[in-house]
CSV table of C-alpha atoms in Angstrom, one decimal:
chain,number,residue,atom,x,y,z
A,1475,MET,CA,10.6,-1.8,-51.3
A,1476,HIS,CA,11.1,0.4,-48.2
A,1477,LYS,CA,14.6,1.1,-49.0
A,1478,SER,CA,13.9,1.8,-52.7
A,1479,ILE,CA,10.7,4.0,-52.1
A,1480,LEU,CA,10.4,5.2,-48.5
A,1481,LYS,CA,14.1,5.9,-47.7
A,1482,PRO,CA,14.5,8.6,-50.4
A,1483,LEU,CA,10.9,10.0,-49.7
A,1484,LYS,CA,11.2,10.0,-45.9
A,1485,GLY,CA,12.5,13.5,-45.6
A,1486,HIS,CA,9.9,14.9,-48.1
A,1487,ILE,CA,7.0,13.1,-46.2
A,1488,GLU,CA,8.0,14.4,-42.9
A,1489,ALA,CA,8.4,18.0,-44.3
A,1490,MET,CA,4.9,17.8,-45.9
A,1491,LEU,CA,3.3,16.4,-42.7
A,1492,LYS,CA,4.8,19.2,-40.5
A,1493,GLU,CA,3.7,21.8,-43.1
A,1494,PHE,CA,0.2,20.3,-43.2
A,1495,HIS,CA,-0.1,20.4,-39.4
A,1496,VAL,CA,1.4,23.9,-39.0
A,1497,ALA,CA,-1.3,25.2,-41.4
A,1498,ASP,CA,-4.2,23.6,-39.6
A,1499,GLY,CA,-3.0,24.8,-36.3
A,1500,SER,CA,-2.6,21.3,-34.6
A,1501,TRP,CA,1.2,21.7,-34.4
A,1502,LYS,CA,0.8,24.9,-32.3
A,1503,GLN,CA,-1.9,23.3,-30.2
A,1504,LEU,CA,0.2,20.3,-29.5
A,1505,LYS,CA,3.3,22.3,-28.5
A,1506,GLU,CA,1.3,24.4,-26.1
A,1507,ASN,CA,-0.5,21.5,-24.5
A,1508,LEU,CA,2.8,19.5,-24.2
A,1509,GLN,CA,4.0,22.2,-21.9
A,1510,LEU,CA,0.8,22.3,-20.1
A,1511,VAL,CA,0.6,18.6,-19.5
A,1512,ARG,CA,4.3,18.4,-18.4
A,1513,GLN,CA,3.5,20.8,-15.5
A,1514,ARG,CA,0.7,18.7,-14.2
A,1515,ASN,CA,1.4,15.9,-11.6
A,1516,PRO,CA,0.6,12.3,-12.7
A,1517,GLN,CA,-2.6,12.1,-10.6
A,1518,GLU,CA,-4.0,15.0,-12.5
A,1519,LEU,CA,-3.5,13.0,-15.7
A,1520,GLY,CA,-5.5,10.1,-14.2
A,1521,VAL,CA,-2.3,8.1,-13.4
A,1522,PHE,CA,-2.7,6.2,-10.1
A,1523,VAL,CA,0.0,3.6,-10.7
A,1524,PRO,CA,3.8,3.6,-10.7
A,1525,THR,CA,5.4,5.6,-13.5
A,1526,PRO,CA,8.8,5.4,-15.2
A,1527,ASP,CA,11.4,7.6,-13.4
A,1528,PHE,CA,13.7,10.2,-14.9
A,1529,VAL,CA,16.2,7.7,-16.1
A,1530,ASP,CA,13.6,5.5,-17.7
A,1531,VAL,CA,12.0,8.4,-19.4
A,1532,GLU,CA,15.5,9.4,-20.8
A,1533,LYS,CA,15.7,5.8,-22.1
A,1534,ILE,CA,12.4,6.0,-23.8
A,1535,LYS,CA,13.3,9.4,-25.3
A,1536,VAL,CA,16.4,8.0,-26.9
A,1537,LYS,CA,14.3,5.2,-28.4
A,1538,PHE,CA,11.8,7.7,-29.9
A,1539,MET,CA,14.7,9.7,-31.3
A,1540,THR,CA,16.1,6.5,-32.8
A,1541,MET,CA,12.7,5.6,-34.1
A,1542,GLN,CA,12.5,9.1,-35.8
A,1543,LYS,CA,15.6,8.3,-37.8
A,1544,MET,CA,14.2,5.1,-39.3
A,1545,TYR,CA,12.4,5.0,-42.7
A,1546,SER,CA,10.7,1.5,-42.2
A,1547,PRO,CA,7.3,1.7,-40.5
A,1548,GLU,CA,7.8,-1.9,-39.3
A,1549,LYS,CA,11.0,-1.1,-37.7
A,1550,LYS,CA,9.5,2.1,-36.1
A,1551,VAL,CA,6.6,0.0,-34.6
A,1552,MET,CA,9.1,-2.5,-33.2
A,1553,LEU,CA,10.8,0.3,-31.2
A,1554,LEU,CA,7.3,1.6,-30.1
A,1555,LEU,CA,6.6,-2.0,-28.9
A,1556,ARG,CA,9.8,-1.8,-26.8
A,1557,VAL,CA,8.8,1.6,-25.2
A,1558,CYS,CA,5.3,0.4,-24.4
A,1559,LYS,CA,6.6,-2.9,-22.9
A,1560,LEU,CA,9.1,-1.0,-20.8
A,1561,ILE,CA,6.3,1.2,-19.5
A,1562,TYR,CA,4.3,-2.0,-18.6
A,1563,THR,CA,7.3,-3.5,-16.9
A,1564,VAL,CA,7.8,-0.4,-14.7
A,1565,MET,CA,4.1,-0.5,-13.8
A,1566,GLU,CA,3.9,-4.1,-12.9
A,1567,ASN,CA,7.4,-4.6,-11.3
A,1568,ASN,CA,6.7,-1.7,-8.9
A,1569,SER,CA,3.3,-3.0,-7.8
A,1570,GLY,CA,3.3,-6.8,-8.4
A,1571,ARG,CA,0.1,-6.8,-10.5
A,1572,MET,CA,-1.0,-6.6,-14.1
A,1573,TYR,CA,-2.7,-3.6,-15.6
A,1574,GLY,CA,-5.3,-3.1,-18.4
A,1575,ALA,CA,-5.7,-0.3,-20.9
A,1576,ASP,CA,-7.4,2.0,-18.6
A,1577,ASP,CA,-4.3,2.3,-16.5
A,1578,PHE,CA,-1.8,2.0,-19.3
A,1579,LEU,CA,-3.1,5.0,-21.4
A,1580,PRO,CA,-2.7,7.7,-18.8
A,1581,VAL,CA,0.8,6.4,-18.1
A,1582,LEU,CA,1.6,6.4,-21.8
A,1583,THR,CA,0.3,10.0,-22.1
A,1584,TYR,CA,2.4,11.1,-19.1
A,1585,VAL,CA,5.6,9.6,-20.6
A,1586,VAL,CA,4.9,11.1,-24.0
A,1587,ALA,CA,4.5,14.5,-22.4
A,1588,GLN,CA,7.7,14.2,-20.4
A,1589,CYS,CA,9.6,13.3,-23.6
A,1590,ASP,CA,8.4,16.6,-25.1
A,1591,MET,CA,8.8,15.7,-28.7
A,1592,LEU,CA,6.5,17.3,-31.2
A,1593,GLU,CA,7.8,15.0,-33.9
A,1594,LEU,CA,6.0,12.0,-32.4
A,1595,ASP,CA,2.8,13.2,-33.8
A,1596,ALA,CA,4.1,12.9,-37.4
A,1597,GLU,CA,5.8,9.6,-36.4
A,1598,ILE,CA,2.5,8.1,-35.3
A,1599,GLU,CA,0.8,9.3,-38.5
A,1600,TYR,CA,3.6,8.0,-40.6
A,1601,MET,CA,3.2,4.5,-39.1
A,1602,MET,CA,-0.6,4.5,-39.2
A,1603,GLU,CA,-0.6,5.2,-42.9
A,1604,LEU,CA,2.3,3.2,-44.2
A,1605,LEU,CA,2.3,0.0,-41.9
A,1606,ASP,CA,1.4,-3.2,-43.5
A,1607,PRO,CA,-2.3,-3.7,-42.8
A,1608,SER,CA,-1.7,-7.3,-41.6
A,1609,LEU,CA,0.4,-5.8,-38.8
A,1610,LEU,CA,-2.5,-3.7,-37.6
A,1611,HIS,CA,-4.3,-6.6,-35.9
A,1612,GLY,CA,-1.5,-7.5,-33.5
A,1613,GLU,CA,0.5,-5.9,-30.7
A,1614,GLY,CA,1.7,-3.3,-33.2
A,1615,GLY,CA,-1.8,-2.1,-34.0
A,1616,TYR,CA,-2.7,-2.1,-30.3
A,1617,TYR,CA,0.2,0.0,-29.2
A,1618,LEU,CA,0.0,2.2,-32.3
A,1619,THR,CA,-3.6,3.2,-31.5
A,1620,SER,CA,-2.5,3.6,-27.8
A,1621,ALA,CA,0.1,6.1,-28.9
A,1622,TYR,CA,-2.4,7.9,-31.1
A,1623,GLY,CA,-4.7,8.0,-28.1
A,1624,ALA,CA,-2.1,9.4,-25.8
A,1625,LEU,CA,-1.4,12.3,-28.3
A,1626,SER,CA,-5.1,13.0,-28.7
A,1627,LEU,CA,-5.5,13.3,-24.9
A,1628,ILE,CA,-2.6,15.8,-25.0
A,1629,LYS,CA,-4.0,17.8,-27.9
A,1630,ASN,CA,-7.4,18.0,-26.2
A,1631,PHE,CA,-6.1,18.3,-22.7
A,1632,GLN,CA,-7.9,21.6,-21.8
A,1633,GLU,CA,-11.2,20.4,-23.3
A,1634,GLU,CA,-10.9,16.9,-21.8
A,1635,GLN,CA,-9.9,18.2,-18.3
A,1636,ALA,CA,-7.4,15.3,-18.0
A,1637,ALA,CA,-10.0,12.7,-18.8
A,1638,ARG,CA,-8.6,9.2,-19.4
A,1639,LEU,CA,-11.2,8.5,-22.1
A,1640,LEU,CA,-10.8,9.7,-25.7
A,1641,CYS,CA,-13.2,12.2,-27.1
A,1642,SER,CA,-15.8,10.9,-29.6
A,1643,GLU,CA,-14.0,12.7,-32.4
A,1644,ALA,CA,-10.9,10.7,-31.8
A,1645,ARG,CA,-12.6,7.5,-31.4
A,1646,ASN,CA,-14.5,8.1,-34.7
A,1647,THR,CA,-11.2,8.9,-36.4
A,1648,LEU,CA,-9.6,5.8,-35.1
A,1649,ARG,CA,-12.6,3.6,-36.3
A,1650,GLN,CA,-12.5,5.2,-39.8
A,1651,TRP,CA,-8.7,4.8,-40.1
A,1652,HIS,CA,-8.9,1.2,-39.0
A,1653,LYS,CA,-11.8,0.4,-41.4
A,1654,ARG,CA,-10.0,2.2,-44.3
A,1655,ARG,CA,-6.7,0.4,-43.7
A,1656,THR,CA,-8.0,-3.1,-43.3
A,1657,THR,CA,-10.9,-3.2,-45.8
A,1658,ASN,CA,-9.0,-5.0,-48.4
A,1659,ARG,CA,-7.3,-7.4,-46.1
A,1660,THR,CA,-8.2,-10.9,-47.2
A,1661,ILE,CA,-4.9,-13.0,-46.8
A,1662,PRO,CA,-4.5,-14.5,-43.3
A,1663,SER,CA,-1.5,-13.5,-41.5
A,1664,VAL,CA,0.4,-15.0,-38.6
A,1665,ASP,CA,-1.7,-12.9,-36.2
A,1666,ASP,CA,-4.8,-14.9,-37.3
A,1667,PHE,CA,-3.4,-17.9,-35.9
A,1668,GLN,CA,-2.3,-16.2,-32.8
A,1669,ASN,CA,-5.9,-15.2,-31.9
A,1670,TYR,CA,-6.6,-18.5,-30.1
A,1671,LEU,CA,-6.4,-18.8,-26.3
A,1672,ARG,CA,-6.3,-22.1,-24.4
A,1673,VAL,CA,-8.4,-21.7,-21.3
A,1674,ALA,CA,-8.7,-24.4,-18.6
A,1675,PHE,CA,-12.1,-24.8,-16.7
A,1676,GLN,CA,-11.6,-25.9,-13.1
A,1677,GLU,CA,-14.6,-27.3,-11.2
A,1678,VAL,CA,-14.3,-29.1,-7.9
A,1679,SER,CA,-16.6,-31.9,-9.0
A,1680,SER,CA,-14.9,-32.5,-12.4
A,1681,GLY,CA,-11.4,-31.5,-12.1
A,1682,CYS,CA,-10.0,-29.3,-14.8
A,1683,THR,CA,-10.5,-29.6,-18.5
A,1684,GLY,CA,-9.8,-27.1,-21.2
A,1685,LYS,CA,-10.9,-25.6,-24.5
A,1686,THR,CA,-9.4,-23.4,-27.2
A,1687,LEU,CA,-11.2,-20.1,-27.7
A,1688,LEU,CA,-11.1,-17.5,-30.4
A,1689,VAL,CA,-9.9,-14.4,-28.5
A,1690,ARG,CA,-8.6,-11.5,-30.5
A,1691,PRO,CA,-6.1,-8.9,-29.2
A,1692,TYR,CA,-8.6,-6.4,-28.1
A,1693,ILE,CA,-10.9,-8.8,-26.2
A,1694,THR,CA,-10.8,-8.1,-22.5
A,1695,THR,CA,-10.8,-10.5,-19.5
A,1696,GLU,CA,-14.4,-9.4,-18.9
A,1697,ASP,CA,-15.3,-10.5,-22.4
A,1698,VAL,CA,-13.4,-13.8,-22.2
A,1699,CYS,CA,-15.3,-14.6,-18.9
A,1700,GLN,CA,-18.6,-14.2,-20.7
A,1701,LEU,CA,-17.4,-16.5,-23.5
A,1702,CYS,CA,-16.1,-19.0,-20.9
A,1703,ALA,CA,-19.4,-18.9,-19.1
A,1704,LYS,CA,-21.2,-20.0,-22.3
A,1705,LYS,CA,-18.7,-22.5,-23.5
A,1706,PHE,CA,-18.5,-24.2,-20.1
A,1707,LYS,CA,-22.2,-23.8,-19.4
A,1708,VAL,CA,-21.8,-22.1,-16.1
A,1709,ASP,CA,-25.1,-21.1,-14.3
A,1710,THR,CA,-23.6,-18.6,-11.9
A,1711,PRO,CA,-21.0,-16.6,-13.9
A,1712,GLU,CA,-20.8,-14.0,-11.2
A,1713,ASP,CA,-19.0,-16.7,-9.1
A,1714,TYR,CA,-16.2,-17.3,-11.6
A,1715,SER,CA,-13.3,-15.3,-12.9
A,1716,LEU,CA,-10.2,-15.8,-15.2
A,1717,PHE,CA,-7.0,-16.5,-13.4
A,1718,LEU,CA,-3.4,-16.8,-14.5
A,1719,PHE,CA,-1.5,-19.7,-13.1
A,1720,ILE,CA,2.4,-19.2,-13.3
A,1721,ASP,CA,5.3,-20.3,-11.3
A,1722,ASP,CA,3.0,-22.1,-8.8
A,1723,THR,CA,1.1,-18.9,-8.0
A,1724,TRP,CA,-2.4,-17.7,-8.9
A,1725,GLN,CA,-3.5,-14.2,-10.0
A,1726,GLN,CA,-7.0,-13.2,-10.7
A,1727,LEU,CA,-7.1,-11.0,-13.8
A,1728,THR,CA,-9.0,-7.7,-13.7
A,1729,GLU,CA,-11.8,-7.2,-16.1
A,1730,ASP,CA,-10.1,-4.5,-18.3
A,1731,THR,CA,-6.8,-6.6,-18.9
A,1732,TYR,CA,-6.2,-8.3,-22.3
A,1733,PRO,CA,-5.3,-12.0,-22.0
A,1734,GLN,CA,-3.8,-12.1,-25.5
A,1735,LYS,CA,-1.4,-9.3,-24.7
A,1736,ILE,CA,-0.5,-11.1,-21.3
A,1737,LYS,CA,0.1,-14.3,-23.3
A,1738,ALA,CA,2.4,-12.4,-25.8
A,1739,GLU,CA,4.5,-10.8,-23.2
A,1740,LEU,CA,4.9,-14.1,-21.4
A,1741,HIS,CA,6.0,-15.8,-24.5
A,1742,SER,CA,8.5,-13.0,-25.3
A,1743,ARG,CA,10.3,-13.3,-22.1
A,1744,PRO,CA,14.1,-14.5,-22.3
A,1745,GLN,CA,13.3,-17.4,-19.9
A,1746,PRO,CA,10.3,-19.4,-21.0
A,1747,GLN,CA,7.7,-20.0,-18.3
A,1748,VAL,CA,4.9,-22.5,-18.1
A,1749,PHE,CA,1.5,-20.8,-17.5
A,1750,HIS,CA,-2.1,-21.5,-17.8
A,1751,PHE,CA,-5.3,-19.4,-18.1
A,1752,VAL,CA,-7.8,-20.9,-15.9
A,1753,TYR,CA,-11.6,-20.1,-15.5
A,1754,LYS,CA,-12.6,-21.1,-12.0
A,1755,ARG,CA,-14.7,-20.2,-9.1
A,1756,ILE,CA,-13.3,-17.1,-7.3
A,1757,ASN,CA,-13.3,-18.6,-3.8
A,1758,SER,CA,-12.3,-22.2,-4.8
A,1759,ASP,CA,-9.1,-24.0,-3.6
A,1760,PRO,CA,-6.5,-23.3,-6.3
A,1761,TYR,CA,-4.3,-26.3,-5.2
A,1762,GLY,CA,-6.8,-28.8,-6.4
A,1763,ALA,CA,-6.3,-28.0,-10.1
A,1764,VAL,CA,-5.2,-30.8,-12.5
A,1765,PHE,CA,-4.7,-29.5,-16.0
A,1766,GLN,CA,-6.1,-31.7,-18.7
A,1767,ASN,CA,-7.3,-31.2,-22.3
A,1768,ASP,CA,-10.6,-32.4,-23.8
A,1769,ASN,CA,-9.4,-35.9,-24.2
A,1770,GLY,CA,-8.2,-36.2,-20.6
A,1771,ASN,CA,-4.5,-35.8,-21.3
A,1772,HIS,CA,-2.4,-33.4,-19.3
A,1773,LEU,CA,-1.9,-29.9,-20.7
A,1774,SER,CA,1.6,-29.0,-21.6
């Protein structure tokens, strides 16, 4: 269907989008603000984590240019996913920790500005309107809205004074778009079955048992901890946190990270790794954990 319909219409759609945005002044505003943002250092954009260097930015720009040539919204989103994962990899490899959306969005904004491609605005709009609604609930939807947010921050840079939060108008636009694009979605997709997260509960007196929780892609670690406190009937939730156990090491996840995104990235690595999400006391001994499921069997 994409080849039959979108391929011959792609050039016309792009021309119409450009004409529309030139007429409403947003094209001119984006062009001016891209230059303004490019002149600012990362800290002025709210970036306080490692950023991609010149070589990485050039690689990302090539991917964006390749994405621009595609007519399939699904294939465009797949390239956008690669770009965002590359950015996350740079952030995490250079610091040894995992970051959440509050750290990622300013870095993505910085990278988009460095690429200096006005056409990205139309590319994001093309994907947002034509992508299959079932794909808006997974990683594709997450990174697509992140890219929209980055461009919104650039467009409103002078008004926002480099704030890392989206203005209320942009947030309302995203909510309306998401509601409109997903209202008629009734058929379950693969993403529905990926919204479950296995979390182990470690307690010194009772060992380690686990439960399967419904955790959607946009649920933060803070929200998961609140859910775990109820599920595991913890009286002092302030003493507990969510940890990632991988390669015999423990890492406490910050409140603004997304466990489902972390799980997806770990599953997508070339070399599979055994990992567990563990809800446990912050100051407990991590080496006493024995991973079991609800029936007492060892977790795999």
